[in-house]
Each structure stands twice: as structure tokens, then as C-alpha cells.
mmCIF file of N, CA and C in Angstrom:
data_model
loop_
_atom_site.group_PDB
_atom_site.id
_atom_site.type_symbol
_atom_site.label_atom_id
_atom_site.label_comp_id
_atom_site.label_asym_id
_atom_site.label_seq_id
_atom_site.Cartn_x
_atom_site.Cartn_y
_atom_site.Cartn_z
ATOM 1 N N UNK O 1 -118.191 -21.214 -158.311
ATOM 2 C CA UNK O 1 -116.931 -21.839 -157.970
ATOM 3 C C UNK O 1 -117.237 -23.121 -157.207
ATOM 4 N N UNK O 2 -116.350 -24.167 -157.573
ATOM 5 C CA UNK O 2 -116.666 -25.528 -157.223
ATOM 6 C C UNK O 2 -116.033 -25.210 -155.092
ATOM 7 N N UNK O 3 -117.113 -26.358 -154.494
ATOM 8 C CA UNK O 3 -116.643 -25.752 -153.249
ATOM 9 C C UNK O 3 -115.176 -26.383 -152.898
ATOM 10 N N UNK O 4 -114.538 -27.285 -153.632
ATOM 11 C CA UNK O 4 -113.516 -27.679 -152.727
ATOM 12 C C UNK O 4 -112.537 -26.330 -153.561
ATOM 13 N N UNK O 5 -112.691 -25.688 -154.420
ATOM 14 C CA UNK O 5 -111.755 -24.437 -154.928
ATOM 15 C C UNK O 5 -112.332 -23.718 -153.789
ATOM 16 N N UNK O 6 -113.204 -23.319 -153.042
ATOM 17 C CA UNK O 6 -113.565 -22.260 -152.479
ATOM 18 C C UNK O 6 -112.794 -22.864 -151.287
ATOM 19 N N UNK O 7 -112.805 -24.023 -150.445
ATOM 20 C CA UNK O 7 -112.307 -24.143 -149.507
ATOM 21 C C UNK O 7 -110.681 -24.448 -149.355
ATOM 22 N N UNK O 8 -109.902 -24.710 -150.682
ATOM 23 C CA UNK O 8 -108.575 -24.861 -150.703
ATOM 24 C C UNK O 8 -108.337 -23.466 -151.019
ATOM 25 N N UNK O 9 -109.057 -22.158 -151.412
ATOM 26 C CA UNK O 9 -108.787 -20.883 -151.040
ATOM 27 C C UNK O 9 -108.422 -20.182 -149.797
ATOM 28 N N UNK O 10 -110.043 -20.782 -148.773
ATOM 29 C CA UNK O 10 -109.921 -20.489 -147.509
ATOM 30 C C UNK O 10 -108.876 -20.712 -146.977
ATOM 31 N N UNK O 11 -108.265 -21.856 -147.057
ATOM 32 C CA UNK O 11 -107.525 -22.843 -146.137
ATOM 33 C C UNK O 11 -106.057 -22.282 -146.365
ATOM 34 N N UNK O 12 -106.008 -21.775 -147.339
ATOM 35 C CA UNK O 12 -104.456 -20.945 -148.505
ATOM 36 C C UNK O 12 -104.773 -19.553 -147.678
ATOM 37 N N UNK O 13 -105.743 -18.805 -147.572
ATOM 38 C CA UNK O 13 -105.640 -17.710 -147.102
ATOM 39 C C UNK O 13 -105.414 -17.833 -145.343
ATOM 40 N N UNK O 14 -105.824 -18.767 -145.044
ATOM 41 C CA UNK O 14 -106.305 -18.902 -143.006
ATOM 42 C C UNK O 14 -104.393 -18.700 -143.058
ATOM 43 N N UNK O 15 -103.695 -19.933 -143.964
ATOM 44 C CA UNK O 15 -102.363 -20.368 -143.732
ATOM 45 C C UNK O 15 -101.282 -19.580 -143.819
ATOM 46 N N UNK O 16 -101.664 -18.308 -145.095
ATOM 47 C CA UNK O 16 -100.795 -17.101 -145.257
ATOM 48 C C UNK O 16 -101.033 -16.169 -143.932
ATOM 49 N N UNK O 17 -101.983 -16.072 -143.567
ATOM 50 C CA UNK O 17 -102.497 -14.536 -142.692
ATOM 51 C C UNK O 17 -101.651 -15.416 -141.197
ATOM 52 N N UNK O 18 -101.517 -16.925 -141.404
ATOM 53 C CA UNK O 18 -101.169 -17.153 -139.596
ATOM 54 C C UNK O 18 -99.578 -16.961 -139.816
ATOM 55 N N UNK O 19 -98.973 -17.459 -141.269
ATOM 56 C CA UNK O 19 -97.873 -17.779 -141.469
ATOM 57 C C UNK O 19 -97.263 -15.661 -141.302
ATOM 58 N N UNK O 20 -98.110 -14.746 -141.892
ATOM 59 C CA UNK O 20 -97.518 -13.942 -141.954
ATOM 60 C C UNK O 20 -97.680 -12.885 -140.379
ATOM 61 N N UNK O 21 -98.794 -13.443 -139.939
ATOM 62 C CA UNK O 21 -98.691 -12.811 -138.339
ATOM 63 C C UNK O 21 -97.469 -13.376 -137.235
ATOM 64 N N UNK O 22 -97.085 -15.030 -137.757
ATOM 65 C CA UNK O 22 -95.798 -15.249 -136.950
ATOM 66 C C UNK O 22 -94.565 -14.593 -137.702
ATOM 67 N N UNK O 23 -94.735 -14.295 -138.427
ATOM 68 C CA UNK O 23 -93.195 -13.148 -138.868
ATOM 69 C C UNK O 23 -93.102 -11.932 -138.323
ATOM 70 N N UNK O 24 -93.711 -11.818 -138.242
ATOM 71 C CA UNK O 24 -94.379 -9.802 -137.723
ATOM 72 C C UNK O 24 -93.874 -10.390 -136.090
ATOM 73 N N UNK O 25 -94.188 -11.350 -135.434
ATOM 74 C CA UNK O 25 -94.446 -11.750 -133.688
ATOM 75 C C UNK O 25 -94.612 -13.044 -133.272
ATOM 76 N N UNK O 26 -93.471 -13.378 -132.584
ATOM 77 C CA UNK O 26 -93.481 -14.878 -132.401
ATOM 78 C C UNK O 26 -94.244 -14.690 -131.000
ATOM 79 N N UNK O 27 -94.853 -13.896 -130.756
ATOM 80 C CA UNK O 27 -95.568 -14.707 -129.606
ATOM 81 C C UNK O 27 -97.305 -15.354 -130.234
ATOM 82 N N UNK O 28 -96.991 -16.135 -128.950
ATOM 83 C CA UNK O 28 -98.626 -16.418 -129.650
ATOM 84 C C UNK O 28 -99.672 -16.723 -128.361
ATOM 85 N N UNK O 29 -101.044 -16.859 -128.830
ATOM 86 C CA UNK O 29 -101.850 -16.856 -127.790
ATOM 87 C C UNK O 29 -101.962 -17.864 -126.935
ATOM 88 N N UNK O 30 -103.037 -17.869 -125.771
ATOM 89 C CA UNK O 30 -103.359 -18.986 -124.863
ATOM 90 C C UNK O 30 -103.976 -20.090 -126.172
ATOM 91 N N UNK O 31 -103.406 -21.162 -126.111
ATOM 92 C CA UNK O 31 -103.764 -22.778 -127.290
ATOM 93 C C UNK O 31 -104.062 -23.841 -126.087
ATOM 94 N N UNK O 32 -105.077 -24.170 -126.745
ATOM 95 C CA UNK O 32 -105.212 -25.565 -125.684
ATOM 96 C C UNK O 32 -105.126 -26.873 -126.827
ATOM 97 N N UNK O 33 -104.304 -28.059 -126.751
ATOM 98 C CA UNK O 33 -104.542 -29.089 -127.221
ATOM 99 C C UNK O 33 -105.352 -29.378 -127.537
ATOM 100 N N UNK O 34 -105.863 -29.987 -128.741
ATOM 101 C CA UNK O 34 -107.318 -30.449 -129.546
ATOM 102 C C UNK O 34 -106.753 -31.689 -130.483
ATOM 103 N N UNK O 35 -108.031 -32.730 -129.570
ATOM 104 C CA UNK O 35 -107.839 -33.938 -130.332
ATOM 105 C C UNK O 35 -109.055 -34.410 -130.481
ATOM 106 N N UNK O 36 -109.762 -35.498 -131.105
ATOM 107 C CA UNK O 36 -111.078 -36.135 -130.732
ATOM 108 C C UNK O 36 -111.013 -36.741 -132.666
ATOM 109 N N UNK O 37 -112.051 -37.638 -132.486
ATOM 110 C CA UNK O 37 -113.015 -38.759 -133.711
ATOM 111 C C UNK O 37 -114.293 -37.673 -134.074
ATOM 112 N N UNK O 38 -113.966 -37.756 -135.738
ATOM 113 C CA UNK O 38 -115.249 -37.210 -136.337
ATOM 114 C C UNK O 38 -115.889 -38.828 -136.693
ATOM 115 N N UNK O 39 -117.047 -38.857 -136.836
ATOM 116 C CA UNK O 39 -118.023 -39.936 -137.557
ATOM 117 C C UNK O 39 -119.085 -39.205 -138.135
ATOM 118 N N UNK O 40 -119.672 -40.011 -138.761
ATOM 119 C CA UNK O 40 -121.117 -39.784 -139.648
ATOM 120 C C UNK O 40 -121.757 -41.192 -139.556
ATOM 121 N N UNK O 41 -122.955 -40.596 -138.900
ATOM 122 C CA UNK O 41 -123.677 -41.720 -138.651
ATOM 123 C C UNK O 41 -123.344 -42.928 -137.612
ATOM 124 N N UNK O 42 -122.488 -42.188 -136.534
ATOM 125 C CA UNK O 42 -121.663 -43.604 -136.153
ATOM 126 C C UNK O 42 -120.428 -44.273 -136.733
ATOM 127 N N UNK O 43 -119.904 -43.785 -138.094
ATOM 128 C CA UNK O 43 -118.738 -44.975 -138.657
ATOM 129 C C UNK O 43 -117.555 -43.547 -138.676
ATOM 130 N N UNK O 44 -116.672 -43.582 -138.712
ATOM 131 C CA UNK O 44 -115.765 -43.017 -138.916
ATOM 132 C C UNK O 44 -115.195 -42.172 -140.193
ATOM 133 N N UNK O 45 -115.227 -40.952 -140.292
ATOM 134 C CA UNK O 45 -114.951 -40.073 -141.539
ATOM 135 C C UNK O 45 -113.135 -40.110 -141.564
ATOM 136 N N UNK O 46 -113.110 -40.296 -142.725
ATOM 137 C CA UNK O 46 -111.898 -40.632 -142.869
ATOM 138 C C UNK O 46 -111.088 -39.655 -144.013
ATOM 139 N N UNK O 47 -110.051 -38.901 -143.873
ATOM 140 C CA UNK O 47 -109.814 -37.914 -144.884
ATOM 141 C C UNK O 47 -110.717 -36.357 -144.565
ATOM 142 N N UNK O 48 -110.923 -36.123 -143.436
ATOM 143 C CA UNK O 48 -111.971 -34.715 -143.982
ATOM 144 C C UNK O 48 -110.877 -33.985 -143.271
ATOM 145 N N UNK O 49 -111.814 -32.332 -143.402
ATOM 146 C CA UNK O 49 -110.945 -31.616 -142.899
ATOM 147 C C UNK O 49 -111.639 -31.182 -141.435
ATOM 148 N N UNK O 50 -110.695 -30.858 -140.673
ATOM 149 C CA UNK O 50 -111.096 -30.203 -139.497
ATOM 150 C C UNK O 50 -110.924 -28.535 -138.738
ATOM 151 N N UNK O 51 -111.533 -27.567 -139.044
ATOM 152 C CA UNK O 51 -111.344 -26.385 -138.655
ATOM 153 C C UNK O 51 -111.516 -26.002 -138.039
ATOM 154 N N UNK O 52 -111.243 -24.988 -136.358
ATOM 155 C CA UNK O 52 -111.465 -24.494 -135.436
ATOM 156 C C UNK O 52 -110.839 -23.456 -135.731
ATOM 157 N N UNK O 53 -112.100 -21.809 -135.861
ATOM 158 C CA UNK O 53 -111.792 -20.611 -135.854
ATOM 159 C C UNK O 53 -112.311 -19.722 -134.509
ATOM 160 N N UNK O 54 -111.569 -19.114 -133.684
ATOM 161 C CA UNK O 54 -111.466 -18.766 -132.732
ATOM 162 C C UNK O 54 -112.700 -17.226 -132.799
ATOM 163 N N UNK O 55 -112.715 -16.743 -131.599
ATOM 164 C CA UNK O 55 -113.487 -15.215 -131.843
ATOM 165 C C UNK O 55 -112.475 -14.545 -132.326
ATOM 166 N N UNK O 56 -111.402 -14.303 -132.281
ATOM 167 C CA UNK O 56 -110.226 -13.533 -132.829
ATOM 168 C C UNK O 56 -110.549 -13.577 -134.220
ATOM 169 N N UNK O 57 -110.780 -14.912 -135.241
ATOM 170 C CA UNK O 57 -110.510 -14.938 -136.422
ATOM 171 C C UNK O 57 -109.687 -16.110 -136.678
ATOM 172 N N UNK O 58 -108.807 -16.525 -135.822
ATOM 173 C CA UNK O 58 -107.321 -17.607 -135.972
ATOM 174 C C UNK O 58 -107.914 -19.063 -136.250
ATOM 175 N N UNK O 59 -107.360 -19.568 -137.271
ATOM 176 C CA UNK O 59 -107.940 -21.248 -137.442
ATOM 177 C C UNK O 59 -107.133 -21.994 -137.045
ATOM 178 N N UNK O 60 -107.258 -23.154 -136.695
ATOM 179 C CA UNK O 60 -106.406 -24.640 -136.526
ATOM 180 C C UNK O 60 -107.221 -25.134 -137.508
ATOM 181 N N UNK O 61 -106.207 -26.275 -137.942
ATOM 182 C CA UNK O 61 -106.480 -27.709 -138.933
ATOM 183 C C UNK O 61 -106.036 -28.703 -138.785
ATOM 184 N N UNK O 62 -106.752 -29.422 -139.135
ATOM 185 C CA UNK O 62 -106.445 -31.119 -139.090
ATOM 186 C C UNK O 62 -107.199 -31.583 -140.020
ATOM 187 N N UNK O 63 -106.801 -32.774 -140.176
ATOM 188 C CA UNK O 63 -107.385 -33.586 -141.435
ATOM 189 C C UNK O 63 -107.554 -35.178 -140.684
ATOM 190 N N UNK O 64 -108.542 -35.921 -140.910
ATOM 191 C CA UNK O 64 -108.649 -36.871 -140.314
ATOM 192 C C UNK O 64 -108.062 -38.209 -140.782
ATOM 193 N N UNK O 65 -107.569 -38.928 -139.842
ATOM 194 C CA UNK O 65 -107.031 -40.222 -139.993
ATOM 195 C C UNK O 65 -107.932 -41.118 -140.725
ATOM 196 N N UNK O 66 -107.758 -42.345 -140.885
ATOM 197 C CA UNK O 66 -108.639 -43.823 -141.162
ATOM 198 C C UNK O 66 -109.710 -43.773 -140.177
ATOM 199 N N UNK O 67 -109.616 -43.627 -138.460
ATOM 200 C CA UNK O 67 -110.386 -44.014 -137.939
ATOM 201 C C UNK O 67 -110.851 -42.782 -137.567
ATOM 202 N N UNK O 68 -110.805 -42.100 -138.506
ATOM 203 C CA UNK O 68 -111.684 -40.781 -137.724
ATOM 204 C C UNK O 68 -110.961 -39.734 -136.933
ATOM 205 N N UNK O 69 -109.701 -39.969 -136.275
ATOM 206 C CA UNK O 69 -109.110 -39.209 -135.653
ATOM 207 C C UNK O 69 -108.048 -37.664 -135.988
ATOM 208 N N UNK O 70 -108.774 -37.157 -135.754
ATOM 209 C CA UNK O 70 -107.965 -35.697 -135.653
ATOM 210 C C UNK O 70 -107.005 -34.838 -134.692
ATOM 211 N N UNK O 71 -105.857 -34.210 -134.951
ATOM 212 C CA UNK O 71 -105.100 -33.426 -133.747
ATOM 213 C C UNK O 71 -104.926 -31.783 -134.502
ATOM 214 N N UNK O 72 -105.319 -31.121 -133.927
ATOM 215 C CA UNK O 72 -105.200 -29.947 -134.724
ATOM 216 C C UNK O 72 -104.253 -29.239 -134.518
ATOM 217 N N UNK O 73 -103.438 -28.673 -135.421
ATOM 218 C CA UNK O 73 -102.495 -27.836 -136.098
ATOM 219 C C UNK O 73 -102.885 -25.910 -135.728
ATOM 220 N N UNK O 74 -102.230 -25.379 -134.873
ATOM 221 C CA UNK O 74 -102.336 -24.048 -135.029
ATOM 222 C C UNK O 74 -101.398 -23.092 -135.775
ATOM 223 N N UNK O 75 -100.365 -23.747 -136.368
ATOM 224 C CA UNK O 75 -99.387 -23.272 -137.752
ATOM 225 C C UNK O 75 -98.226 -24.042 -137.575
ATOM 226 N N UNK O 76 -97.166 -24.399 -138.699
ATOM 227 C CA UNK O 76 -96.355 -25.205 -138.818
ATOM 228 C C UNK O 76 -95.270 -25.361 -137.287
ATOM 229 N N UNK O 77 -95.373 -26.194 -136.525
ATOM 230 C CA UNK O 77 -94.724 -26.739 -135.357
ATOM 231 C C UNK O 77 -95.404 -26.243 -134.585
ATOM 232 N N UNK O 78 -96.484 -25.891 -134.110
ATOM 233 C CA UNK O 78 -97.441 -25.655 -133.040
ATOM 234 C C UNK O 78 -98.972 -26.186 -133.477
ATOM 235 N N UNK O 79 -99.114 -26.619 -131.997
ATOM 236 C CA UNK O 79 -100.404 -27.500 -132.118
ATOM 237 C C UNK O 79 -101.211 -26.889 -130.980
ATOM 238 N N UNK O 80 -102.255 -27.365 -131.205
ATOM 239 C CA UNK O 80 -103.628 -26.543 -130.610
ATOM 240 C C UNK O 80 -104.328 -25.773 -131.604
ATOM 241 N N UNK O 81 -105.199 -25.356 -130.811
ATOM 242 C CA UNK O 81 -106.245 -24.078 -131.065
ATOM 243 C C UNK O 81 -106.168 -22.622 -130.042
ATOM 244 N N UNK O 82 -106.746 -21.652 -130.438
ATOM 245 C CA UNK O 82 -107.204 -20.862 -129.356
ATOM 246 C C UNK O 82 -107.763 -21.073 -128.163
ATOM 247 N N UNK O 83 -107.346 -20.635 -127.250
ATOM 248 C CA UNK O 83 -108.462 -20.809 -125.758
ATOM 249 C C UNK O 83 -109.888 -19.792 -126.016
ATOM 250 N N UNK O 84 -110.969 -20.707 -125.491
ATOM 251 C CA UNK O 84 -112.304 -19.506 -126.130
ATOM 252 C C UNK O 84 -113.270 -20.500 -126.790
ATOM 253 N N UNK O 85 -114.066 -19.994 -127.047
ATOM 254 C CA UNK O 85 -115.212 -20.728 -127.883
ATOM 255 C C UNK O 85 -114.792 -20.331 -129.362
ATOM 256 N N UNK O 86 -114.774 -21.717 -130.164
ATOM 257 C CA UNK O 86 -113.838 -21.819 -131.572
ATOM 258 C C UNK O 86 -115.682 -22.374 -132.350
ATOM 259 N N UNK O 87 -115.523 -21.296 -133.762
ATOM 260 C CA UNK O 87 -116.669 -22.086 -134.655
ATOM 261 C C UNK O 87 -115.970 -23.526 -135.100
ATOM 262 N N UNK O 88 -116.348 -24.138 -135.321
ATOM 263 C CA UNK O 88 -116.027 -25.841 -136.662
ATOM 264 C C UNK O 88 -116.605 -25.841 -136.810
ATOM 265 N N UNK O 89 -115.677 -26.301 -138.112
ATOM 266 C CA UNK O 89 -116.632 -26.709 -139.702
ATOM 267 C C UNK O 89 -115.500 -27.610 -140.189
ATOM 268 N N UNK O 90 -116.545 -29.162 -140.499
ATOM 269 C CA UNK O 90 -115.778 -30.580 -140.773
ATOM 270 C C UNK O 90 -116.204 -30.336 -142.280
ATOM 271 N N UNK O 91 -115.270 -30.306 -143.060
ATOM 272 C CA UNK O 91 -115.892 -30.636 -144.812
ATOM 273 C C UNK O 91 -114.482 -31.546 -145.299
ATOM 274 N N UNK O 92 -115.299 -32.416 -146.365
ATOM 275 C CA UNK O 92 -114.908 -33.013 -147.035
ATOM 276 C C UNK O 92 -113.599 -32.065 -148.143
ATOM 277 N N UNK O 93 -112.656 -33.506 -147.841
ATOM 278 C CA UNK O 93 -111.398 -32.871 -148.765
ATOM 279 C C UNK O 93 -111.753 -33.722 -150.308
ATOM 280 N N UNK O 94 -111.234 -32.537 -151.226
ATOM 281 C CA UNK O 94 -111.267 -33.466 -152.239
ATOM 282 C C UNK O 94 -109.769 -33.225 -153.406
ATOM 283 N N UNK O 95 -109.640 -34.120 -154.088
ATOM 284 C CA UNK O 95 -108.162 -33.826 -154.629
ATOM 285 C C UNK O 95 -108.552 -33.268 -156.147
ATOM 286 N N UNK O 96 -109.573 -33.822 -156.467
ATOM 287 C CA UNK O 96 -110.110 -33.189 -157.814
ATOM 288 C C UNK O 96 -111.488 -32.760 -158.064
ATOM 289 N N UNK O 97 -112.290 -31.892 -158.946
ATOM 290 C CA UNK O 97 -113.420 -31.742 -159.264
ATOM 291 C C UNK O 97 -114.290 -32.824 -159.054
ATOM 292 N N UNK O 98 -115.454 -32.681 -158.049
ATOM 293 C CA UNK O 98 -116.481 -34.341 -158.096
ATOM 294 C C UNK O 98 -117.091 -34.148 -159.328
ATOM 295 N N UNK O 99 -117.393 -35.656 -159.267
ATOM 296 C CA UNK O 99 -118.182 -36.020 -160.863
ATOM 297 C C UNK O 99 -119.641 -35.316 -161.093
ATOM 298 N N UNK O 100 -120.555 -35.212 -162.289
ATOM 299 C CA UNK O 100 -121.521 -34.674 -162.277
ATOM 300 C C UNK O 100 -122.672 -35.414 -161.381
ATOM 301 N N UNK O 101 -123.253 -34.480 -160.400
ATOM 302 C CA UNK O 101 -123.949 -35.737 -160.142
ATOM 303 C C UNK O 101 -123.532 -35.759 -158.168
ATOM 304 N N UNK O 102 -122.192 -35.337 -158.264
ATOM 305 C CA UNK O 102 -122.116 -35.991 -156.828
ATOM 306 C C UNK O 102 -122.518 -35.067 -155.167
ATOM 307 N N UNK O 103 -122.783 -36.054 -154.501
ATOM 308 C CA UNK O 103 -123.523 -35.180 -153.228
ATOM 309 C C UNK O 103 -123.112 -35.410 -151.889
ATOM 310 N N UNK O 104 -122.082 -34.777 -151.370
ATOM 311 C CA UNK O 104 -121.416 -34.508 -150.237
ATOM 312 C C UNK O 104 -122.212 -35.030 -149.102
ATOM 313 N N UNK O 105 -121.217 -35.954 -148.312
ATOM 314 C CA UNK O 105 -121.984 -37.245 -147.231
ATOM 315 C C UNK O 105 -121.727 -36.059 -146.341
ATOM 316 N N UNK O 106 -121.688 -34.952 -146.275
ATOM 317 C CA UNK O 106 -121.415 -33.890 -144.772
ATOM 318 C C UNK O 106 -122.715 -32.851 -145.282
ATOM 319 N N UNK O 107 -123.429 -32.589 -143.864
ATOM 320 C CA UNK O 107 -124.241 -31.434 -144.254
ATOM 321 C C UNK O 107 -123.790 -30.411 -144.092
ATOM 322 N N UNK O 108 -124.468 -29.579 -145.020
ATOM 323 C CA UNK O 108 -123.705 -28.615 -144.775
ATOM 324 C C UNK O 108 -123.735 -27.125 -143.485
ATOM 325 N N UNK O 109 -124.722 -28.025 -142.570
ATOM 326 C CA UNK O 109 -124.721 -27.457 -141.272
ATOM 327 C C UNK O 109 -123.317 -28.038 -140.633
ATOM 328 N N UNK O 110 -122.354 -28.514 -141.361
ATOM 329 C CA UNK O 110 -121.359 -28.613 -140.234
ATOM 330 C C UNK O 110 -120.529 -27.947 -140.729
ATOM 331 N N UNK O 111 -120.540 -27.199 -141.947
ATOM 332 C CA UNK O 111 -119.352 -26.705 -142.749
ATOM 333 C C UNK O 111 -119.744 -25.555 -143.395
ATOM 334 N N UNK O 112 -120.464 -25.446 -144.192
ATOM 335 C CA UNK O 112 -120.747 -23.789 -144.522
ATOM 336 C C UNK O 112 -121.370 -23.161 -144.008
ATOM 337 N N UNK O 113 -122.367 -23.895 -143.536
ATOM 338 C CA UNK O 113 -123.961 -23.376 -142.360
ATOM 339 C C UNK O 113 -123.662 -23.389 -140.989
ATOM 340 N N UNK O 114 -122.314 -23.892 -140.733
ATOM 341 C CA UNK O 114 -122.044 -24.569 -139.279
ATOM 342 C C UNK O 114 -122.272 -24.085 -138.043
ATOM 343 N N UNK O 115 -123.381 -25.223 -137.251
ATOM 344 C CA UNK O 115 -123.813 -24.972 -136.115
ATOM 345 C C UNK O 115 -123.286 -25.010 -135.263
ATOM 346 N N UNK O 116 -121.573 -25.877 -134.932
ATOM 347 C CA UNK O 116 -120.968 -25.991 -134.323
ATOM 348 C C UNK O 116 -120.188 -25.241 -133.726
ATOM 349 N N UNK O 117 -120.003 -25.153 -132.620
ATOM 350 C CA UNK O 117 -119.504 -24.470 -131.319
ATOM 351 C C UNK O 117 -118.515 -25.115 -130.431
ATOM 352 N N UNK O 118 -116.990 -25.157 -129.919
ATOM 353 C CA UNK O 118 -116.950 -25.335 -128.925
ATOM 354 C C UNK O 118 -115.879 -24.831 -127.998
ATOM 355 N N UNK O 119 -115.919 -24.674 -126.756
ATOM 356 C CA UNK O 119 -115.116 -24.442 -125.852
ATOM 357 C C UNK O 119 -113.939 -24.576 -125.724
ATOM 358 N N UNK O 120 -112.876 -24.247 -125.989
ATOM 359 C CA UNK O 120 -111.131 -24.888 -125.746
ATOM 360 C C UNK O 120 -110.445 -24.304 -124.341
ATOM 361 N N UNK O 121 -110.005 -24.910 -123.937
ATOM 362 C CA UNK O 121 -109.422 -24.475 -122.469
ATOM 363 C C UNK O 121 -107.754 -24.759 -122.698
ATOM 364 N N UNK O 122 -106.840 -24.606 -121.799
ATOM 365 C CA UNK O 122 -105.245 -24.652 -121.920
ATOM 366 C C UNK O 122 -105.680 -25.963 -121.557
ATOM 367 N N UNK O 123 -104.658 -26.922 -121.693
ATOM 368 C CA UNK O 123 -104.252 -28.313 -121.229
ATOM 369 C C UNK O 123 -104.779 -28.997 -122.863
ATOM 370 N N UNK O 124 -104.630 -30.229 -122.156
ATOM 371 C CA UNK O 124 -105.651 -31.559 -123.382
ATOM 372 C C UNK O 124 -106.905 -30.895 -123.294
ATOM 373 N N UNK O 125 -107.634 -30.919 -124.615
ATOM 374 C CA UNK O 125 -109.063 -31.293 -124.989
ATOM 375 C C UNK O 125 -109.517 -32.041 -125.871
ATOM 376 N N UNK O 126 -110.333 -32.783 -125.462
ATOM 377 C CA UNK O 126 -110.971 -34.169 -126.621
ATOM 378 C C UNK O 126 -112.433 -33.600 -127.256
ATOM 379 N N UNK O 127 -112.533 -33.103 -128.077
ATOM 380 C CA UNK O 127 -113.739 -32.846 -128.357
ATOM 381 C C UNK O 127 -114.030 -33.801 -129.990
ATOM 382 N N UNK O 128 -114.969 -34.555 -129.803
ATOM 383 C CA UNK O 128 -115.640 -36.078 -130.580
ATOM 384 C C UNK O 128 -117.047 -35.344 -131.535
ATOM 385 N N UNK O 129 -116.926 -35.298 -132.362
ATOM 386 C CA UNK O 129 -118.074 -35.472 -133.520
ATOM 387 C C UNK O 129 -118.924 -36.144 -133.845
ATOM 388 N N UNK O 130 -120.017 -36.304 -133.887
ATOM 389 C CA UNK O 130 -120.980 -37.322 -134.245
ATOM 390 C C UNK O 130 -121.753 -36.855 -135.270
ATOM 391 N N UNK O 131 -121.522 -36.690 -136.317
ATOM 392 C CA UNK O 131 -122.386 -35.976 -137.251
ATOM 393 C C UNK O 131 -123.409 -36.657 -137.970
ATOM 394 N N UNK O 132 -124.774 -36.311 -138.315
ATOM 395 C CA UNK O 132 -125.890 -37.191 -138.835
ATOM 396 C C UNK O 132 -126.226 -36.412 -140.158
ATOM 397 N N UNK O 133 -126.387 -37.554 -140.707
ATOM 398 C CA UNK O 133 -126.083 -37.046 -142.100
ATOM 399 C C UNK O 133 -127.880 -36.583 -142.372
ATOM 400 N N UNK O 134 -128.782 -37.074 -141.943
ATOM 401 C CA UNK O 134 -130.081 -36.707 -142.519
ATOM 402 C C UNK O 134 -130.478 -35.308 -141.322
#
């Protein structure tokens, strides 16, 4: 399976399981604001996606601006993430099958392999990406 089918699966399933846990219970957990710039290499990724999955299981998303900038989404009219240490994983969005041949400017230590880790607390948090592509 091509990965952007595997990840517009994920992203369809993260969205049903949050959409169908706020029907069941409108309460929801401690969220702290999440904003910050992904780059590669220094320049700004533009269009990717942004995921923060909590120890619970719960994702936020965002998708990045022109200049790199992301605010993450914890389900339709609420923003944040979980409070807690959240995995991310930045991958490339794509709208159709890539051509034969083509090779994803994200490693895939940030997205399928992902090493990334970080902390969310209640209030604002800025957490910034710098990802190196070699």
C-alpha cells in the first residue's frame, strides 16, 4: 500500500475514534496549546502534516502553512494536544499517487520510525522542528 493511502487511513481512523469518543463524552482532557515552524534543512516545509499522539493514544493535527507554521487541532473546534509527553511524526501530504521514481524529502525517522518526543504542558507551547534530511 502506497504510504500516503496508509497515512490518509491513519488520519480517517485517529478522526473517527476522537469524533466518536466526543459523542459518547464531552468532556475532554488536560490540552495544552501547540504551535511552532517545521523546516528541513533550515528552509521551511510547507504543506506537511503534523501529528502529536499522546500516551493515551489521542492525536492532534495540523498541516503546515507556506512558512512552515503549524497550530494543532485536537478535534473539530478544539485546539491543542494532550498534556504529557506526545510521539510526532511530520510526513509529507500528498493529493495523488507519487510518480515512479519519487523519494520523500522527510526521513522517515520523523514519521514512521519517529524519534520524536515531546512534552506538552496546559498554557501556550511552541515546539519548532528542524529536521535534517541526511
Amino acid at each position: 500500500m502506497q504510504k500516503s493511502a496508509v497515512f490518509f487511513l491513519w488520519v480517517l481512523f485517529a478522526l473517527t475514534f476522537n469524533e466518536g469518543c466526543a459523542s459518547r463524552d464531552d468532556s475532554l482532557p488536560n490540552l495544552g496549546e501547540v504551535s511552532g515552524t517545521v523546516t528541513l534543512n533550515e528552509k521551511p516545509l510547507a504543506n506537511v502534516s503534523v501529528s502529536f499522539e499522546s500516551e493515551g493514544g489521542q492525536v492532534s493535527f495540523a498541516k503546515t502553512d507556506e512558512q512552515g507554521h503549524y497550530e494543532l487541532k485536537y478535534r473539530d473546534g478544539v485546539m491543542g494536544a494532550e498534556v504529557g509527553t506526545n510521539k510526532v511524526r511530520i510526513e509529507t501530504v500528498m493529493d495523488a499517487p507519487p510518480a515512479p521514481g519519487y523519494r520523500d524529502p522527510i526521513p522517515p525517522k520523523y514519521n514512521r520510525d519517529t524519534t520524536l518526543t515531546v512534552d506538552v504542558t496546559e498554557g501556550e507551547n511552541t515546539h519548532d522542528f528542524n529536521l535534517v534530511s541526511k
